[in-house]
Short mmCIF file of C-alpha atoms in Angstrom, two decimals:
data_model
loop_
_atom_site.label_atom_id
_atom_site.label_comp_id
_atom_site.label_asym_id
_atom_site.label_seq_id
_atom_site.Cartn_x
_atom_site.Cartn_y
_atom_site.Cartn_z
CA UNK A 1 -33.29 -74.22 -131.98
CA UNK A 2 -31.62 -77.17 -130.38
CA UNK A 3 -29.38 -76.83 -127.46
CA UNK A 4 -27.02 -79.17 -126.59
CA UNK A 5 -27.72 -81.09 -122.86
CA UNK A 6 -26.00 -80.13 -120.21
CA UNK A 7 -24.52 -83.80 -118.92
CA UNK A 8 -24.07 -82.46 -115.31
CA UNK A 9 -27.66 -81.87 -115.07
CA UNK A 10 -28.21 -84.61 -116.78
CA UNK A 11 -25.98 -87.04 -114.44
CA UNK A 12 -27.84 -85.18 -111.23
CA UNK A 13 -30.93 -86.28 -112.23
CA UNK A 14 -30.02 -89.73 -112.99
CA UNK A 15 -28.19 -89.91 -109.31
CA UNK A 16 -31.79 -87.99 -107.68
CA UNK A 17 -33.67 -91.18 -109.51
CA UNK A 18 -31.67 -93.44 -108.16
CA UNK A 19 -31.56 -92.09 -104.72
CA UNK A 20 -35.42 -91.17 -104.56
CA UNK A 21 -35.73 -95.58 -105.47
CA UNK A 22 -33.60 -96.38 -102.39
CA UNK A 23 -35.07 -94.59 -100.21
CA UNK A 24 -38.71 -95.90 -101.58
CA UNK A 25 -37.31 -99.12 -101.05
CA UNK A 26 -36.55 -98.63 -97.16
CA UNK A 27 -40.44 -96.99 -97.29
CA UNK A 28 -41.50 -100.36 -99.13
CA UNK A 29 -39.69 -102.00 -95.89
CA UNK A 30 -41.54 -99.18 -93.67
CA UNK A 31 -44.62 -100.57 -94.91
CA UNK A 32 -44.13 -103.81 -94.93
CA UNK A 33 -43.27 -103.74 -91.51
CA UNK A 34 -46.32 -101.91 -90.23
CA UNK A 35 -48.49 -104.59 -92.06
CA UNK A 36 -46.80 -107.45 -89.74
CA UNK A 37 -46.88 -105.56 -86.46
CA UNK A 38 -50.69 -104.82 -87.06
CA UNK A 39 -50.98 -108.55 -87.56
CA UNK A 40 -48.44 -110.27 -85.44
CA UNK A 41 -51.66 -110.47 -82.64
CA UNK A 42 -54.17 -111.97 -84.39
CA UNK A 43 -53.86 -115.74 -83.12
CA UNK A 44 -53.60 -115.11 -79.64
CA UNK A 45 -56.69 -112.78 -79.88
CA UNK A 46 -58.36 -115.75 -81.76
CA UNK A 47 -57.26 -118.11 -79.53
CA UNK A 48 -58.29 -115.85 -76.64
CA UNK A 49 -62.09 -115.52 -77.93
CA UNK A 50 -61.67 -119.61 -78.08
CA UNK A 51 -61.07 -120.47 -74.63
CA UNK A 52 -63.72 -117.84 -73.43
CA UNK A 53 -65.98 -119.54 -76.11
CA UNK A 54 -65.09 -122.84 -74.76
CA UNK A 55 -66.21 -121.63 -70.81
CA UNK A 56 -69.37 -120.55 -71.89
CA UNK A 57 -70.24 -123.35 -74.19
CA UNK A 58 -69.14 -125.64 -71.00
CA UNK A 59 -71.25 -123.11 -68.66
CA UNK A 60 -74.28 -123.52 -71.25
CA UNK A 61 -73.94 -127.35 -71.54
CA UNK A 62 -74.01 -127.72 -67.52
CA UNK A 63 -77.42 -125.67 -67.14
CA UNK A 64 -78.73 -127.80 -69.73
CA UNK A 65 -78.18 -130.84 -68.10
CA UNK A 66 -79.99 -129.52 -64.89
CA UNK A 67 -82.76 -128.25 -67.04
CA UNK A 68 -82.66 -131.85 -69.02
CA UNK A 69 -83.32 -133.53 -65.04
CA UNK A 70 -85.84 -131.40 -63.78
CA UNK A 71 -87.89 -132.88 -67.50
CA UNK A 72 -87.08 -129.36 -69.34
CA UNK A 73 -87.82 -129.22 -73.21
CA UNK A 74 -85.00 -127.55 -75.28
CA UNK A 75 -86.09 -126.19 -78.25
CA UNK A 76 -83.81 -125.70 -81.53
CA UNK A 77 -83.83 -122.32 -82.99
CA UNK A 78 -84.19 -122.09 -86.81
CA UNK A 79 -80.82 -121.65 -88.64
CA UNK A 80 -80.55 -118.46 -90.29
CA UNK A 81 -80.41 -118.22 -93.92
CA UNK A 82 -77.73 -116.00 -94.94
CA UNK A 83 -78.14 -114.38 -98.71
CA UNK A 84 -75.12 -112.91 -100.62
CA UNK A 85 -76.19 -108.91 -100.00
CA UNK A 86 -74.55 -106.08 -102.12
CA UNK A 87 -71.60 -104.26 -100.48
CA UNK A 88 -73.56 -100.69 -100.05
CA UNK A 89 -76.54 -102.75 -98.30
CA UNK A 90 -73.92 -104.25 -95.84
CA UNK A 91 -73.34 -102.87 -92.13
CA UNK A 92 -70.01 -102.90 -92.35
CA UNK A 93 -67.54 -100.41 -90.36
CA UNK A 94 -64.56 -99.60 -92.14
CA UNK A 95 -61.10 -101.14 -91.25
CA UNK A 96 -58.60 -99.67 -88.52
CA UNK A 97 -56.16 -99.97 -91.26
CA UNK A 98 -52.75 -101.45 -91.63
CA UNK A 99 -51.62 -101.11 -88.23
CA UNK A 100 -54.40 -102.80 -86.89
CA UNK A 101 -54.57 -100.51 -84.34
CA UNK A 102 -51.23 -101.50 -83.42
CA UNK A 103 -48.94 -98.82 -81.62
CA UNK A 104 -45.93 -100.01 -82.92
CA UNK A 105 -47.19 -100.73 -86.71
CA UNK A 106 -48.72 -96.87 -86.52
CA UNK A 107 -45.37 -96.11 -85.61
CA UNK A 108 -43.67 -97.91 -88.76
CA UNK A 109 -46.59 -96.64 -91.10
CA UNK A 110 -45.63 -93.16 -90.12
CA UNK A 111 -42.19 -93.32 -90.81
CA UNK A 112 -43.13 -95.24 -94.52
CA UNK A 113 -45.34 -92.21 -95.07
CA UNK A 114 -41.89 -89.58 -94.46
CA UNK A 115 -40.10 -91.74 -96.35
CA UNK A 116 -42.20 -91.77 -98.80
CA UNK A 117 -42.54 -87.64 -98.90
CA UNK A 118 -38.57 -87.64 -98.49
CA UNK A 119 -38.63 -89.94 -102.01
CA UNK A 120 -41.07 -88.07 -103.28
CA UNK A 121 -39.04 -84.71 -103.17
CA UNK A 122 -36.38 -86.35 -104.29
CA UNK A 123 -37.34 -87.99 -107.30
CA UNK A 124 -39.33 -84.44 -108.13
CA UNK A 125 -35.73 -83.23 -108.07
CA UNK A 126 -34.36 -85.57 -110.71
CA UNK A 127 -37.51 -84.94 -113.20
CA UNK A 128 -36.60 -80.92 -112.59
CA UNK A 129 -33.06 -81.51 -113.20
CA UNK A 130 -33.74 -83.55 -116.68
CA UNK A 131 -35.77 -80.65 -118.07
CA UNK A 132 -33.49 -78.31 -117.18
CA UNK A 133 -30.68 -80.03 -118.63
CA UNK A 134 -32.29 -79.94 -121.98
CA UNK A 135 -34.60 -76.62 -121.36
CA UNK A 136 -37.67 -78.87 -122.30
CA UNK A 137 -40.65 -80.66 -121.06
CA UNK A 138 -39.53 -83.40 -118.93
CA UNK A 139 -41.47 -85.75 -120.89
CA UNK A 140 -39.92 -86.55 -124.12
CA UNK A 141 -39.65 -89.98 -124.49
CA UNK A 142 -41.18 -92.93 -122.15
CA UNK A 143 -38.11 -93.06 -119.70
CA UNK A 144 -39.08 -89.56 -118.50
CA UNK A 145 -42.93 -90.86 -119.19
CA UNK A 146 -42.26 -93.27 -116.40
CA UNK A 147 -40.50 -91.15 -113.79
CA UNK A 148 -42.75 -88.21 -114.25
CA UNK A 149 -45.81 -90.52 -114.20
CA UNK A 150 -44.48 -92.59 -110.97
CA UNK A 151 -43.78 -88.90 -109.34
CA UNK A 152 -47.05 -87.14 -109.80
CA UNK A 153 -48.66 -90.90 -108.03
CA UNK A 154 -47.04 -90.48 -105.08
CA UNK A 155 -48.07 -86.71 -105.51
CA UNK A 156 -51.75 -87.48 -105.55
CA UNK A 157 -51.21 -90.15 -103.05
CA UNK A 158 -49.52 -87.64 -100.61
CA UNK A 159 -51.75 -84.80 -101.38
CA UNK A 160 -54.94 -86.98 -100.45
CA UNK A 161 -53.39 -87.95 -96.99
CA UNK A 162 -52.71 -84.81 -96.48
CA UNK A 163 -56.76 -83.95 -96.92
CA UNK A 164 -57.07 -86.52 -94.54
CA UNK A 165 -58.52 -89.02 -96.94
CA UNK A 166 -58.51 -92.60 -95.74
CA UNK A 167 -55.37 -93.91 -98.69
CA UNK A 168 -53.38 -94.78 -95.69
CA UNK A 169 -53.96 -98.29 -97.13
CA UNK A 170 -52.39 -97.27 -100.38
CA UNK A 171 -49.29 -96.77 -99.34
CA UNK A 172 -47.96 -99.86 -99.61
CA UNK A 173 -49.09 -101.15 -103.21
CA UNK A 174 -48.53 -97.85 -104.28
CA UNK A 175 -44.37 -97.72 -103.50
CA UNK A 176 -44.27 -101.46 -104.38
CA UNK A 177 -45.74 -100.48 -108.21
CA UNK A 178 -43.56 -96.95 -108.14
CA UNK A 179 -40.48 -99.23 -107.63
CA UNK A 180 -41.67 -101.21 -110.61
CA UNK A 181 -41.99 -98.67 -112.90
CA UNK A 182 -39.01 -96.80 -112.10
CA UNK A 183 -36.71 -100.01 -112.01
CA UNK A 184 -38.20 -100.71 -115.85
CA UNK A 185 -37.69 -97.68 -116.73
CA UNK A 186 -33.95 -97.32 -115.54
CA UNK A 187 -33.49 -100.65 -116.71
CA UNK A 188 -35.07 -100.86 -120.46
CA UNK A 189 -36.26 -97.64 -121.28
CA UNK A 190 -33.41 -95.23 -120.13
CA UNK A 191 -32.28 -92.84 -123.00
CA UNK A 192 -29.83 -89.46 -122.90
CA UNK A 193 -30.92 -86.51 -122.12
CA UNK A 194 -31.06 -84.71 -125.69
CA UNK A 195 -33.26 -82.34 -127.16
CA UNK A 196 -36.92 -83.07 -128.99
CA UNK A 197 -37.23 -84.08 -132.24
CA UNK A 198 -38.80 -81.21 -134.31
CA UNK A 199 -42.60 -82.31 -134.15
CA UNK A 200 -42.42 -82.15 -130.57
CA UNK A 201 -41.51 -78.44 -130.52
CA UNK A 202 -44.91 -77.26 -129.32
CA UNK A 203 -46.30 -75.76 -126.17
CA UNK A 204 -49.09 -78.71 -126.51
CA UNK A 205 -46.45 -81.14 -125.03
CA UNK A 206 -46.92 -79.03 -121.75
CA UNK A 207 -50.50 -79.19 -121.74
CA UNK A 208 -51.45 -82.27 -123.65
CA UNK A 209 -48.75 -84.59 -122.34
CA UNK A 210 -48.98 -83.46 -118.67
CA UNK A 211 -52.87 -83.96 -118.84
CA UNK A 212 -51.82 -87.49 -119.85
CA UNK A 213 -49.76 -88.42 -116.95
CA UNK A 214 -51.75 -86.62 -114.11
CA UNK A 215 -54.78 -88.58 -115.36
CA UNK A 216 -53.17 -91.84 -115.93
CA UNK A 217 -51.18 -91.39 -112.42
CA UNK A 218 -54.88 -90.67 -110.69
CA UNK A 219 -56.64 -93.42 -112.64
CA UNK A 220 -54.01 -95.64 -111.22
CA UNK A 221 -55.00 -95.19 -107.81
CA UNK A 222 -59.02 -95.57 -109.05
CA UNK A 223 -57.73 -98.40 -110.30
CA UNK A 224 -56.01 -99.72 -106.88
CA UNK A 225 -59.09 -99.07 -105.22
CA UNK A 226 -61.12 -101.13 -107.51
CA UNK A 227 -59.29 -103.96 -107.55
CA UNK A 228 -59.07 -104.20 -103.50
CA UNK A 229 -62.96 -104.02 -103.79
CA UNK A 230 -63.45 -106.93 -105.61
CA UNK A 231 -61.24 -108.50 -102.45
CA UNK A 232 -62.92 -106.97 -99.59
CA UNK A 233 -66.01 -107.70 -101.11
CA UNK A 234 -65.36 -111.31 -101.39
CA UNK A 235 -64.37 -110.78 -97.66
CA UNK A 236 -67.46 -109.12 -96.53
CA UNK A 237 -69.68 -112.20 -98.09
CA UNK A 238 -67.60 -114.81 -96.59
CA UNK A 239 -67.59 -112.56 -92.37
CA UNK A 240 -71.42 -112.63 -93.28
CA UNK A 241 -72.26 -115.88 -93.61
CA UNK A 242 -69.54 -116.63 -90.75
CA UNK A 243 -66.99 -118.25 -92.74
CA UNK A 244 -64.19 -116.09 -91.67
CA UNK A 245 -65.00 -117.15 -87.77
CA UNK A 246 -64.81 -120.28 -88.74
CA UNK A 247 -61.58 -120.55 -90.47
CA UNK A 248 -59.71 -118.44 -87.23
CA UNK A 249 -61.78 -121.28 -84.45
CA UNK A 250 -60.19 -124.23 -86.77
CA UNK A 251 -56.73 -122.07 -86.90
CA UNK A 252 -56.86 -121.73 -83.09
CA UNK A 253 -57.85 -125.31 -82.60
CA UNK A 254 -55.17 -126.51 -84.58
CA UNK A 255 -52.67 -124.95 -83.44
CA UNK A 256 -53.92 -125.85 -79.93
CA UNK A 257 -54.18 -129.49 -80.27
CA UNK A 258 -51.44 -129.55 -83.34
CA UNK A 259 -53.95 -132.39 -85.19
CA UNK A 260 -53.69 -132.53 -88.92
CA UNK A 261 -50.73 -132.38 -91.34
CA UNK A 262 -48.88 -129.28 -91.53
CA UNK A 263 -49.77 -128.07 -94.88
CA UNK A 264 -53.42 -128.08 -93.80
CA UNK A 265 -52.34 -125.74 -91.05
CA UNK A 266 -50.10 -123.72 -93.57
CA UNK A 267 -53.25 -123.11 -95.56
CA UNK A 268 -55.86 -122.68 -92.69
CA UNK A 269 -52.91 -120.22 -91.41
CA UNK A 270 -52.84 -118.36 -94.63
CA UNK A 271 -56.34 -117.91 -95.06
CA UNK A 272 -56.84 -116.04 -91.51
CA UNK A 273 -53.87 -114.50 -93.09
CA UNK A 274 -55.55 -112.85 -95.67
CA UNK A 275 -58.86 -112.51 -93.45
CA UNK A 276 -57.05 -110.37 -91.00
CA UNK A 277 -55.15 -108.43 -94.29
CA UNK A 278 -58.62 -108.28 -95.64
CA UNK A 279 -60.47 -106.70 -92.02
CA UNK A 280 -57.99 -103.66 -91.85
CA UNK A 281 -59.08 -102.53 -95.18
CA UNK A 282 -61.81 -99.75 -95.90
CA UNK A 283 -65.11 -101.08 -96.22
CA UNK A 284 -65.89 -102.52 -99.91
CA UNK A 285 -68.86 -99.62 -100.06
CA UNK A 286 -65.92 -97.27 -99.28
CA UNK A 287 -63.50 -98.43 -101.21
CA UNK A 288 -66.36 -98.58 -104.38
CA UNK A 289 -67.25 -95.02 -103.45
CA UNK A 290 -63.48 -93.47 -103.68
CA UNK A 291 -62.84 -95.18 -106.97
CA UNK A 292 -66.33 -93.70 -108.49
CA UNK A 293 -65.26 -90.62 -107.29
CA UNK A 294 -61.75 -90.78 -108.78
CA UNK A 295 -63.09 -91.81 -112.15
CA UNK A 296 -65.66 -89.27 -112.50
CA UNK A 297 -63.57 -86.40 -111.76
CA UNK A 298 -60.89 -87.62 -114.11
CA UNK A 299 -63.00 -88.60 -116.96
CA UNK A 300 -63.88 -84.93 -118.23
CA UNK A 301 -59.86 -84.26 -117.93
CA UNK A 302 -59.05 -87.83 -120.02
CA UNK A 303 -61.52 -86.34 -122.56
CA UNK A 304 -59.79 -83.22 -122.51
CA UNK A 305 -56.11 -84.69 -123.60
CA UNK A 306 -57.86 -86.76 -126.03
CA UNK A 307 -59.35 -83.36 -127.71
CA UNK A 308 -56.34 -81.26 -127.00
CA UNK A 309 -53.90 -84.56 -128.90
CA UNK A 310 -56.41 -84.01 -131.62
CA UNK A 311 -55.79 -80.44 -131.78
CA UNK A 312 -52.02 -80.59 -131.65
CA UNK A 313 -52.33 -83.41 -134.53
CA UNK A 314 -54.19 -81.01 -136.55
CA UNK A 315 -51.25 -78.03 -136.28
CA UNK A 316 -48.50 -80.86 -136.73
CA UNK A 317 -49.50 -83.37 -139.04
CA UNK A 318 -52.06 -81.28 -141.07
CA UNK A 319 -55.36 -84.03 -140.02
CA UNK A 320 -57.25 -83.87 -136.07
CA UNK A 321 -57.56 -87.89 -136.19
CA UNK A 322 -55.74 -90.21 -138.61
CA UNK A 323 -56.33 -93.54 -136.74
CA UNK A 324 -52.98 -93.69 -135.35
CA UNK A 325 -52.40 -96.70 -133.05
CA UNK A 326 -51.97 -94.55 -130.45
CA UNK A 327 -54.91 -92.38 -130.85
CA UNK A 328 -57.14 -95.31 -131.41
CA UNK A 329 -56.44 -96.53 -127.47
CA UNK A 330 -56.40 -93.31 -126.50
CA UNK A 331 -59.87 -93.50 -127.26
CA UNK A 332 -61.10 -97.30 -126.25
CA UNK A 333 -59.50 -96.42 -122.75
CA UNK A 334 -62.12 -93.47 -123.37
CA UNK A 335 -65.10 -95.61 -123.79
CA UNK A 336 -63.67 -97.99 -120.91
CA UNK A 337 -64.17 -95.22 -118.14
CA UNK A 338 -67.68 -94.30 -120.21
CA UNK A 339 -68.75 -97.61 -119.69
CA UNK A 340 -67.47 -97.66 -116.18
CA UNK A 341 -69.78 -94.07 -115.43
CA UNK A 342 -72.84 -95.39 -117.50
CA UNK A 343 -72.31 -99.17 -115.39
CA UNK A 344 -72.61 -97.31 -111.69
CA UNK A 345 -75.37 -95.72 -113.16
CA UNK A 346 -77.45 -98.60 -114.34
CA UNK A 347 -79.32 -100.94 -111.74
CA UNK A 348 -77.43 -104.44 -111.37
CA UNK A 349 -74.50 -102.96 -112.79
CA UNK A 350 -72.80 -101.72 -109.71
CA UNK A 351 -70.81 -103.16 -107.26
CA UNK A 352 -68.03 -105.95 -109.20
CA UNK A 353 -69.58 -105.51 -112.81
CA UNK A 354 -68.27 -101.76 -112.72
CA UNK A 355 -65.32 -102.52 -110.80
CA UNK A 356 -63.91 -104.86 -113.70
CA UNK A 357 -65.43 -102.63 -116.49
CA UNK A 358 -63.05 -99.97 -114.52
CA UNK A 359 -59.85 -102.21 -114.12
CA UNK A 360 -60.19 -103.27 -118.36
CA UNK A 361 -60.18 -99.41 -118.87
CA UNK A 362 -57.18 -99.21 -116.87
CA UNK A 363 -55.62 -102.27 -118.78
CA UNK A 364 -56.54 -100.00 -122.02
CA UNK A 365 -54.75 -96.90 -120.43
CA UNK A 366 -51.57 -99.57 -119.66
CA UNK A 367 -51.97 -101.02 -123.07
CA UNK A 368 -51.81 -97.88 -124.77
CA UNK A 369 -48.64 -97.05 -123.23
CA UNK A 370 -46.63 -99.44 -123.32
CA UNK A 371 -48.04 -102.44 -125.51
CA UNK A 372 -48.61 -99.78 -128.22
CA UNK A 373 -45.18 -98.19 -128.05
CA UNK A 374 -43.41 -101.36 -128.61
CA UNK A 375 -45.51 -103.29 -130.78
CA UNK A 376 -47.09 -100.65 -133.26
CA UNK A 377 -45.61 -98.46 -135.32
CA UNK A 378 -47.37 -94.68 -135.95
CA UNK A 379 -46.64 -91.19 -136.01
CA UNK A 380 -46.22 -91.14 -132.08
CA UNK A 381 -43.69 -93.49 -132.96
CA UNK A 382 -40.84 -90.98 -133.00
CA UNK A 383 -40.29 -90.31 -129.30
CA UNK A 384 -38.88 -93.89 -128.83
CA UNK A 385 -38.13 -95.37 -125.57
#
C-alpha cells in the first residue's frame, strides 16, 4: 500500500543535506589548510641543505687543491647506473603524511577529520529522515543513490581511521569528490520524496541495493588508492635516480640568485610542488597493497549483488538475466575487478598494469550508474533520477 510522504520529514532531510555539505565544505577548507602548513617549509629546508652543500663542496674543493700541490692523483668514481625498479622492490619509508610533520597542519587535519565526523552524522540524519518520510528504503531513485552512496564513503573512510589505518591521506580527495556528488545530486537529480513504484516493493531493495552502494562506496576508495599509486610511483622512480634533488637545488638556486624568467621558476616551483605533495604520501608498495586488499574483500560481495539482482529479476520480471543495460555493466564492472585479482596474480602484471585494469573497473562501476541511467533505456529504467 502506498502512503503518502510526510513533507516535514521530507523538508528535514533536505535542510540535514544541505547542512551536512556546508559543513564538508569548511572540512574541505580544514584540509586544504593542513596540506599548505605541512608544505609552507619546504624551500627554506631546501635552501638550508644548499648552503650546507655549498660549505662542504667549498671544504672538499680546498683539500683538493692541497692534495693537487703535494702531486696527489684524484681518481673519478664510476657513475652509478640507476634502473627503473618495481615499487615493492624499492626501500622506500612511507610518508609523514599531509602535515608534513607539521604541528600546526596536524592541528588543521584534526579538526578536518571532526568536521568531517560532524558532516558525516549529519548527512546520516537527512538519509534517515527521507526513509522515514516515505517508510521505505532510502534508496529509490539516484538522488537518494547519491546521498546514501556519498554517506556510507565517509563511513568507511571514518571507520578505517578509526582502526588506525593510514587513510589520513584520503581525507582530502575524499570530501572534495563527496561535495561533488552531493552538489550533482541536489542540483540535477533531486526528486520528491514519494513512495516506490510497485516493482520496487520487495525486501531485495534492502539487501540488493544496499550491497550496491557499500561496495561501490568501498571500491571508490580502492579506486583513490590506485590512482595515487600510479603518482607516487612515478615519484619514487624520479627520488631514485635523483631527479627530485635536482629539481629542489635548481628551485633553491633560483630563487637565490633570481636568474631565469619567471615562468621557468613558476614551473621549477610547481614541480617541487608536487614532489613535496608527492613525499607525504604512503609509499607506492603501500598504497598498491591497501587497494589489493580493498578489492579482494569487496569482490566476493560485488558478486553477491550481481546474483542477488538476478534473483530479485527472477521474482519480478519472471527471467534471472534478460540483458538489461544495466545488468550487462553490472557484470563488465564484474570482470574489471576479475581481471584486476587475476593481473596481481600474474608475474609482470603487477604494479601500474593492475592499477589501471582496477581504475577501468571503477570507470565501469561509474559508467553503469550514471552513463547507463541517462543514456539507456531498460527495465531499471523506472526509478528515474
Amino acid at each position: 500500500m502506498n502512503l503518502a510522504a510526510n513533507e516535514n520529514l521530507a523538508n528535514i532531510s533536505n535542510v540535514l543535506i544541505y547542512s551536512a555539505m556546508a559543513v564538508y565544505t569548511l572540512a574541505f577548507l580544514a584540509h586544504i589548510t593542513e596540506w599548505i602548513f605541512g608544505s609552507r617549509s619546504k624551500v627554506g629546508r631546501t635552501a638550508a641543505a644548499l648552503v650546507a652543500e655549498e660549505a662542504s663542496g667549498a671544504a672538499g674543493g680546498k683539500t683538493r687543491a692541497q692534495a693537487a700541490e703535494g702531486g696527489g692523483t684524484a681518481v673519478l668514481e664510476r657513475p652509478k647506473v640507476i634502473e627503473r625498479s618495481r615499487s615493492e622492490t624499492r626501500d622506500i619509508a612511507d610518508g609523514p603524511g599531509a602535515h608534513g610533520d607539521d604541528t600546526q597542519g596536524d592541528l588543521y587535519g584534526r579538526i578536518a577529520i571532526s568536521l568531517t565526523t560532524l558532516a558525516f552524522l549529519i548527512a546520516a540524519g537527512g538519509v534517515v529522515s527521507r526513509a522515514l518520510s516515505v517508510s521505505r528504503a532510502p534508496w529509490g531513485n539516484m538522488y537518494e543513490f547519491s546521498t546514501t552512496f556519498a554517506t556510507v564513503a565517509v563511513g568507511v573512510y571514518l571507520t578505517l581511521l578509526f582502526l588506525k589505518k593510514d587513510v589520513r591521506w584520503i581525507g582530502l580527495p575524499l570530501v572534495t569528490t563527496v561535495l561533488l556528488d552531493l552538489g550533482i545530486a541536489v542540483t540535477w537529480l533531486y526528486t520528491d520524496s514519494a513512495p516506490l513504484v510497485p516493482a520496487l516493493h520487495s525486501y531485495w531493495l534492502w539487501i540488493h541495493v544496499s550491497t550496491a552502494i557499500f561496495c561501490g562506496a568501498t571500491l571508490y576508495l580502492g579506486a583513490l588508492s590506485a590512482l595515487v599509486y600510479l603518482f607516487r610511483d612515478r615519484y619514487e622512480v624520479r627520488l631514485t635516480d635523483g631527479r627530485v634533488a635536482a629539481s629542489e637545488r635548481g628551485l633553491a638556486l633560483a630563487l637565490r640568485d633570481k636568474k631565469g624568467p619567471v615562468s621557468a621558476r613558476l614551473v621549477l616551483w610547481a614541480r617541487v610542488a608536487g614532489n613535496d605533495i608527492m613525499s607525504r604520501l604512503p609509499a607506492s608498495a603501500t598504497l598498491d597493497r591497501f587497494s589489493y586488499r580493498i578489492n579482494a574483500a569487496i569482490f566476493p560481495l560485488w558478486t553477491f549483488t550481481i546474483v542477488a539482482g538476478a534473483i530479485w529479476a527472477g521474482d519480478a520480471w519472471g527471467r534471472y538475466w534478460g540483458w538489461d543495460p544495466k545488468e550487462v555493466w553490472s557484470f563488465v564492472t564484474w570482470v574489471g575487478y576479475a581481471c584486476y585479482l587475476h593481473a596481481r596474480a600474474t608475474a609482470g602484471w603487477k604494479g601500474r598494469r593492475a592499477a589501471y585494469i582496477a581504475l577501468a573497473a571503477f570507470a565501469a562501476y561509474l559508467f553503469n550508474y550514471y552513463g547507463v541511467n541517462f543514456l539507456f533505456g531498460g527495465k531499471h529504467s523506472y526509478a528515474g533520477v
